[in-house]
């Protein structure tokens, strides 16, 4: 759907809903939220609604960055120990590629 | 104005008033001239949408071809087969193979017909919730299960091994976002992306689990069914179209791909009085809920936007047989409609104020079943690793699509999008495979030309 045709009130509502849904361990929703409402939050003249959208977008951006850092550090940690061949990493491996010939 | 071009409902009487008003405004000019201008505008409008449809169709096909070429999982059968293709005995006799494939194709057709009839019964007796639930379950399965299998195979192919935690977390996110984009509200591009990837996944599953010759027979038979179902007076899909038109409603959160051009519904509503405009501003709620369907049904089958995939419950393919119900999208969404912005085109010259609240998505809509079958054709053609046939089929499909859209502009009614493309694709495939490729091979081996 095209948000440029929505009223400001509806935009705030949608942004808020996306923000709240993203708070349930769903950082991808936050990423989408920040991209989608970015121009509305920062590139347009400011009024009351825009301030709220800005608040949510900033929250989404911070949340996404936080989750990205968490995921990356976990992955690095995991791969480091996996390369050492520890047993517990085998339980958490998703797929065992057999490599190419 | 012809009845096809009635503006969407805002209420019956209002519609009529506006229509009459529109006509009155135009009758000042010379009729044939005005008609010509409108026709021209419509054809140009339609032409740009042909291009808009090329991109997603090509992307879907590219995804399938790329997957077929890089991941061997989808080109192998592993001895499993769908429940709906029961004849899978291994033989060398051509006649037997042909008969088995024909049998398989007919079984699939029966299943498809049954599903269509079921859907129509549900639609007729207004079991909308059931249909919604069906759609949600099928997209849920596609988004989570099939994507997981796909990701697993991609990771194996590329020799990468992330942790299960990361993968499951990412897949969960992807799936939830997909459900939101398709069934609720989401950015248009993202929704289109999800529809394309789901179609590609579905096509890959078909290519994997349908036996060799069966694919071609199934494509042929389904195209014929599409033709029959949409065009004959008693056809089920036509019935669906007409019922939806009568009821004047878009119901399903469409699993229909829309080129997604949004136009403010505008000029017609601008002529309404303020009370009407306030009531119509409530309509966007429904428009938003079904983003790729038009809220007002400009005379074309909005019900067909309901045409969606039906996938019944699929069991995890650990057992010998993989059971899967074919998607309904095969039958229904194989229609292409163009939403007319005729009122806007005609009145645009007169500079009426725009009523921004009332939105409507106009544009050519193509059913996901069409995406799936085009991709099946191309994916199967590319699985023999002969680029001649792949490109020939691709061009044939696109030409067929163009031709269908031209016919759409001429006939202005719901048309089946499968037959022309699939028939030309099949003809090109077999001609290229049996005639062109040996010719080119012979010529290049003997250095006549290359």
Coordinates of N, CA, C and O in Angstrom, one line a residue, chain B residues 286-386:
Chain B
X286 N -11.2 -0.6 4.0 CA -11.2 -1.8 3.3 C -10.2 -1.9 2.2 O -9.7 -3.0 1.9
X287 N -9.9 -0.8 1.6 CA -8.9 -0.8 0.6 C -7.6 -1.2 1.1 O -6.9 -2.0 0.6
X288 N -7.3 -0.7 2.3 CA -6.0 -1.0 2.9 C -6.0 -2.4 3.3 O -4.9 -3.1 3.3
X289 N -7.1 -2.9 3.7 CA -7.1 -4.3 4.1 C -6.8 -5.2 3.0 O -6.3 -6.3 3.1
X290 N -7.2 -4.8 1.8 CA -7.0 -5.7 0.7 C -6.2 -4.9 -0.3 O -6.7 -4.4 -1.4
X291 N -5.0 -4.6 0.0 CA -4.2 -3.6 -0.8 C -4.1 -3.9 -2.3 O -4.0 -3.0 -3.0
X292 N -4.1 -5.1 -2.6 CA -3.9 -5.3 -4.1 C -5.3 -5.5 -4.7 O -5.3 -6.1 -5.8
X293 N -6.3 -5.2 -4.1 CA -7.6 -5.3 -4.8 C -8.1 -3.9 -4.9 O -7.8 -3.1 -4.1
X294 N -9.0 -3.7 -5.8 CA -9.5 -2.3 -5.9 C -10.8 -2.3 -5.0 O -11.5 -3.2 -5.0
X295 N -10.9 -1.2 -4.4 CA -12.1 -1.1 -3.5 C -13.3 -1.0 -4.3 O -14.3 -1.6 -4.0
X296 N -13.2 -0.2 -5.3 CA -14.4 -0.1 -6.1 C -14.2 -1.0 -7.3 O -13.1 -1.2 -7.7
X297 N -15.2 -1.6 -7.8 CA -15.0 -2.5 -8.8 C -15.4 -2.0 -10.1 O -16.6 -1.9 -10.4
X298 N -14.4 -1.5 -10.8 CA -14.8 -0.8 -12.0 C -15.2 -1.8 -13.1 O -14.6 -1.9 -14.1
X299 N -16.2 -2.4 -12.8 CA -16.8 -3.3 -13.8 C -16.1 -4.5 -14.1 O -16.6 -5.4 -14.8
X300 N -14.9 -4.7 -13.5 CA -14.2 -6.0 -13.8 C -14.2 -6.8 -12.5 O -14.3 -6.3 -11.4
X301 N -14.0 -8.0 -12.8 CA -14.2 -9.0 -11.7 C -13.3 -8.7 -10.5 O -12.2 -9.1 -10.5
X302 N -13.8 -8.0 -9.6 CA -12.9 -7.9 -8.4 C -12.9 -9.2 -7.6 O -11.9 -9.5 -7.0
X303 N -13.9 -10.0 -7.8 CA -13.9 -11.2 -7.1 C -12.8 -12.1 -7.5 O -12.3 -12.9 -6.8
X304 N -12.3 -11.9 -8.7 CA -11.2 -12.7 -9.2 C -10.0 -12.3 -8.4 O -9.0 -13.1 -8.4
X305 N -10.0 -11.2 -7.8 CA -8.8 -10.9 -7.1 C -8.8 -11.8 -5.9 O -7.8 -12.0 -5.3
X306 N -9.9 -12.4 -5.6 CA -10.0 -13.3 -4.5 C -9.2 -14.6 -4.9 O -8.8 -15.3 -4.1
X307 N -9.1 -14.7 -6.2 CA -8.6 -16.0 -6.7 C -7.2 -16.1 -6.0 O -6.4 -15.2 -6.1
X308 N -7.1 -17.1 -5.4 CA -5.9 -17.2 -4.6 C -5.5 -18.6 -4.5 O -6.2 -19.5 -5.0
X309 N -4.4 -18.8 -3.9 CA -3.8 -20.1 -3.9 C -4.5 -20.8 -2.8 O -4.8 -20.3 -1.7
X310 N -4.8 -22.1 -3.1 CA -5.3 -22.9 -2.0 C -4.2 -24.0 -1.9 O -4.0 -24.7 -2.8
X311 N -3.7 -24.0 -0.8 CA -2.8 -25.1 -0.5 C -3.3 -25.8 0.7 O -3.5 -25.2 1.7
X312 N -3.6 -27.0 0.6 CA -4.1 -27.7 1.7 C -2.9 -28.1 2.6 O -1.8 -27.8 2.3
X313 N -3.2 -28.8 3.7 CA -2.2 -29.1 4.6 C -1.1 -30.0 4.0 O -1.5 -30.9 3.3
X314 N 0.1 -29.6 4.1 CA 1.1 -30.4 3.5 C 1.9 -31.0 4.6 O 2.3 -30.4 5.5
X315 N 2.1 -32.3 4.4 CA 2.9 -33.0 5.5 C 4.3 -32.9 5.2 O 4.8 -32.7 4.1
X316 N 5.1 -33.0 6.2 CA 6.5 -32.8 6.1 C 7.0 -33.9 5.2 O 6.8 -35.1 5.5
X317 N 7.8 -33.6 4.2 CA 8.2 -34.7 3.3 C 9.3 -35.6 3.9 O 10.4 -35.6 3.3
X318 N 9.0 -36.2 4.9 CA 10.0 -37.2 5.4 C 9.5 -38.6 5.0 O 10.3 -39.5 4.9
X319 N 8.3 -38.7 4.8 CA 7.7 -40.0 4.4 C 8.0 -40.2 2.9 O 8.5 -39.4 2.2
X320 N 7.5 -41.3 2.4 CA 7.7 -41.7 1.0 C 6.9 -40.7 0.1 O 7.4 -40.3 -0.9
X321 N 5.7 -40.4 0.5 CA 5.0 -39.5 -0.4 C 4.9 -38.1 0.2 O 4.7 -38.0 1.3
X322 N 4.9 -37.2 -0.7 CA 4.6 -35.8 -0.3 C 3.2 -35.5 -0.7 O 2.9 -35.6 -1.9
X323 N 2.4 -35.2 0.2 CA 1.1 -34.9 -0.1 C 0.9 -33.4 -0.2 O 1.3 -32.6 0.6
X324 N 0.2 -33.0 -1.2 CA 0.1 -31.5 -1.4 C -1.1 -31.3 -2.2 O -1.3 -31.9 -3.3
X325 N -1.9 -30.4 -1.8 CA -3.0 -30.0 -2.7 C -2.6 -28.9 -3.6 O -1.9 -28.0 -3.2
X326 N -3.0 -28.9 -4.8 CA -2.6 -27.8 -5.7 C -3.2 -26.5 -5.3 O -4.3 -26.5 -4.8
X327 N -2.5 -25.5 -5.6 CA -3.1 -24.2 -5.2 C -4.3 -23.9 -6.1 O -4.3 -24.2 -7.3
X328 N -5.2 -23.2 -5.6 CA -6.4 -22.8 -6.3 C -5.9 -21.8 -7.3 O -6.6 -21.6 -8.3
X329 N -4.9 -21.1 -7.0 CA -4.4 -20.0 -7.9 C -4.3 -20.6 -9.3 O -4.4 -19.8 -10.2
X330 N -4.2 -21.8 -9.4 CA -4.1 -22.4 -10.8 C -5.3 -22.0 -11.6 O -5.2 -21.7 -12.7
X331 N -6.4 -22.1 -11.0 CA -7.6 -21.9 -11.8 C -7.9 -20.4 -11.8 O -8.1 -19.9 -12.8
X332 N -8.0 -19.9 -10.6 CA -8.6 -18.6 -10.6 C -7.7 -17.5 -11.1 O -8.1 -16.8 -12.0
X333 N -6.6 -17.3 -10.5 CA -5.9 -16.0 -10.8 C -5.4 -16.0 -12.2 O -4.6 -15.2 -12.6
X334 N -5.8 -17.0 -13.0 CA -5.2 -16.9 -14.4 C -6.1 -16.0 -15.2 O -6.6 -16.4 -16.3
X335 N -6.4 -14.9 -14.6 CA -7.1 -14.0 -15.4 C -6.5 -12.6 -15.2 O -5.9 -12.4 -14.2
X336 N -6.6 -11.9 -16.2 CA -5.9 -10.6 -16.1 C -7.0 -9.6 -16.2 O -7.9 -9.6 -17.1
X337 N -7.0 -8.6 -15.4 CA -8.0 -7.6 -15.5 C -7.3 -6.2 -15.5 O -6.3 -6.1 -14.9
X338 N -7.9 -5.3 -16.2 CA -7.4 -4.0 -16.1 C -8.4 -3.1 -15.5 O -9.6 -3.2 -15.9
X339 N -8.0 -2.4 -14.5 CA -9.0 -1.5 -13.9 C -9.0 -0.2 -14.7 O -8.0 0.3 -15.1
X340 N -10.2 0.2 -15.0 CA -10.3 1.4 -15.9 C -10.2 2.6 -15.1 O -10.9 2.7 -14.1
X341 N -9.4 3.5 -15.6 CA -9.6 4.8 -14.9 C -10.3 5.8 -15.9 O -10.0 6.9 -16.0
X342 N -11.2 5.2 -16.6 CA -11.9 6.0 -17.6 C -12.5 7.3 -17.0 O -12.3 8.3 -17.6
X343 N -13.2 7.2 -15.9 CA -13.7 8.5 -15.4 C -12.6 9.5 -15.2 O -12.8 10.7 -15.6
X344 N -11.5 9.1 -14.7 CA -10.5 10.0 -14.4 C -9.9 10.6 -15.7 O -9.6 11.7 -15.9
X345 N -9.8 9.7 -16.7 CA -9.2 10.1 -18.0 C -10.1 11.2 -18.6 O -9.7 12.2 -19.1
X346 N -11.4 10.9 -18.6 CA -12.3 11.8 -19.2 C -12.4 13.2 -18.5 O -12.4 14.2 -19.1
X347 N -12.5 13.1 -17.2 CA -12.7 14.3 -16.5 C -11.5 15.1 -16.2 O -11.5 16.2 -15.7
X348 N -10.4 14.5 -16.4 CA -9.1 15.1 -16.0 C -8.9 16.4 -16.6 O -8.4 17.3 -16.1
X349 N -9.4 16.5 -17.9 CA -9.2 17.7 -18.6 C -9.9 18.9 -17.9 O -9.6 20.0 -18.1
X350 N -10.8 18.6 -17.1 CA -11.7 19.6 -16.5 C -11.2 20.1 -15.2 O -11.8 21.0 -14.6
X351 N -10.1 19.6 -14.7 CA -9.4 20.2 -13.5 C -10.3 20.2 -12.3 O -10.5 21.2 -11.7
X352 N -10.9 19.0 -12.0 CA -11.6 19.0 -10.7 C -10.7 18.8 -9.6 O -9.6 18.3 -9.7
X353 N -11.1 19.3 -8.4 CA -10.3 19.1 -7.2 C -10.2 17.7 -6.9 O -11.1 16.9 -7.1
X354 N -9.0 17.3 -6.3 CA -8.8 15.9 -6.0 C -9.3 15.6 -4.6 O -9.1 16.4 -3.7
X355 N -9.9 14.5 -4.5 CA -10.3 14.0 -3.1 C -9.3 12.9 -2.7 O -9.4 11.8 -3.2
X356 N -8.4 13.3 -1.8 CA -7.3 12.4 -1.6 C -7.6 11.3 -0.7 O -6.8 10.3 -0.7
X357 N -8.6 11.3 0.0 CA -8.8 10.2 1.0 C -9.1 8.9 0.3 O -8.7 7.9 0.7
X358 N -9.9 9.0 -0.7 CA -10.4 7.7 -1.3 C -9.4 7.2 -2.3 O -9.1 7.8 -3.3
X359 N -8.8 6.1 -1.9 CA -7.8 5.5 -2.8 C -8.3 4.4 -3.5 O -9.2 3.7 -3.1
X360 N -7.7 4.1 -4.6 CA -8.0 2.9 -5.2 C -6.8 2.4 -6.0 O -6.1 3.3 -6.6
X361 N -6.6 1.2 -6.0 CA -5.5 0.7 -6.7 C -6.0 0.3 -8.1 O -6.9 -0.6 -8.2
X362 N -5.4 0.9 -9.1 CA -5.8 0.5 -10.4 C -4.5 -0.1 -11.0 O -3.4 0.2 -10.7
X363 N -4.8 -0.8 -12.1 CA -3.6 -1.4 -12.7 C -3.9 -2.8 -13.1 O -5.0 -3.3 -12.8
X364 N -3.1 -3.3 -13.9 CA -3.3 -4.7 -14.4 C -2.9 -5.6 -13.2 O -1.9 -5.5 -12.6
X365 N -3.8 -6.6 -13.1 CA -3.5 -7.5 -12.0 C -3.4 -8.9 -12.7 O -4.1 -9.2 -13.6
X366 N -2.4 -9.6 -12.2 CA -2.2 -10.9 -12.8 C -2.2 -11.9 -11.6 O -1.6 -11.7 -10.6
X367 N -2.9 -13.0 -11.8 CA -3.0 -14.0 -10.7 C -1.7 -14.7 -10.5 O -0.9 -14.9 -11.4
X368 N -1.5 -15.1 -9.2 CA -0.3 -15.8 -8.9 C -0.2 -17.1 -9.6 O 0.9 -17.6 -9.8
X369 N -1.3 -17.8 -9.9 CA -1.2 -19.0 -10.7 C -0.5 -18.9 -12.0 O 0.2 -19.8 -12.4
X370 N -0.7 -17.7 -12.6 CA 0.0 -17.5 -13.9 C 1.5 -17.4 -13.7 O 2.3 -18.0 -14.4
X371 N 1.9 -16.7 -12.6 CA 3.3 -16.6 -12.3 C 3.9 -18.0 -12.1 O 5.0 -18.4 -12.6
X372 N 3.1 -18.8 -11.4 CA 3.6 -20.2 -11.0 C 3.8 -21.0 -12.3 O 4.9 -21.6 -12.5
X373 N 2.8 -21.0 -13.1 CA 2.9 -21.9 -14.3 C 3.9 -21.4 -15.3 O 4.6 -22.2 -16.0
X374 N 4.0 -20.1 -15.5 CA 5.1 -19.6 -16.4 C 6.4 -20.1 -15.9 O 7.3 -20.5 -16.6
X375 N 6.6 -19.9 -14.5 CA 7.9 -20.3 -14.0 C 8.1 -21.8 -14.1 O 9.3 -22.2 -14.2
X376 N 7.1 -22.6 -13.9 CA 7.3 -24.0 -14.1 C 7.7 -24.4 -15.5 O 8.7 -25.1 -15.6
X377 N 7.1 -23.7 -16.4 CA 7.5 -24.0 -17.8 C 9.0 -23.6 -18.0 O 9.8 -24.4 -18.5
X378 N 9.3 -22.4 -17.6 CA 10.7 -22.0 -17.8 C 11.7 -22.8 -17.0 O 12.8 -23.1 -17.5
X379 N 11.3 -23.1 -15.8 CA 12.2 -23.8 -14.9 C 12.5 -25.2 -15.5 O 13.6 -25.7 -15.5
X380 N 11.4 -25.9 -15.9 CA 11.6 -27.2 -16.5 C 12.5 -27.1 -17.8 O 13.3 -28.0 -18.0
X381 N 12.2 -26.1 -18.6 CA 13.0 -25.9 -19.8 C 14.5 -25.7 -19.5 O 15.4 -26.2 -20.2
X382 N 14.8 -25.0 -18.4 CA 16.1 -24.7 -18.1 C 16.8 -25.8 -17.4 O 18.1 -25.9 -17.3
X383 N 16.1 -26.8 -16.9 CA 16.7 -27.9 -16.2 C 17.5 -28.8 -17.0 O 18.2 -29.7 -16.6
X384 N 17.4 -28.6 -18.4 CA 18.2 -29.5 -19.3 C 19.4 -28.7 -19.6 O 20.2 -29.2 -20.5
X385 N 19.7 -27.6 -19.0 CA 20.9 -26.8 -19.2 C 21.2 -26.4 -20.6 O 22.3 -26.4 -21.1
X386 N 20.1 -26.2 -21.4 CA 20.3 -25.7 -22.7 C 19.8 -24.3 -22.8 O 18.6 -24.1 -22.7

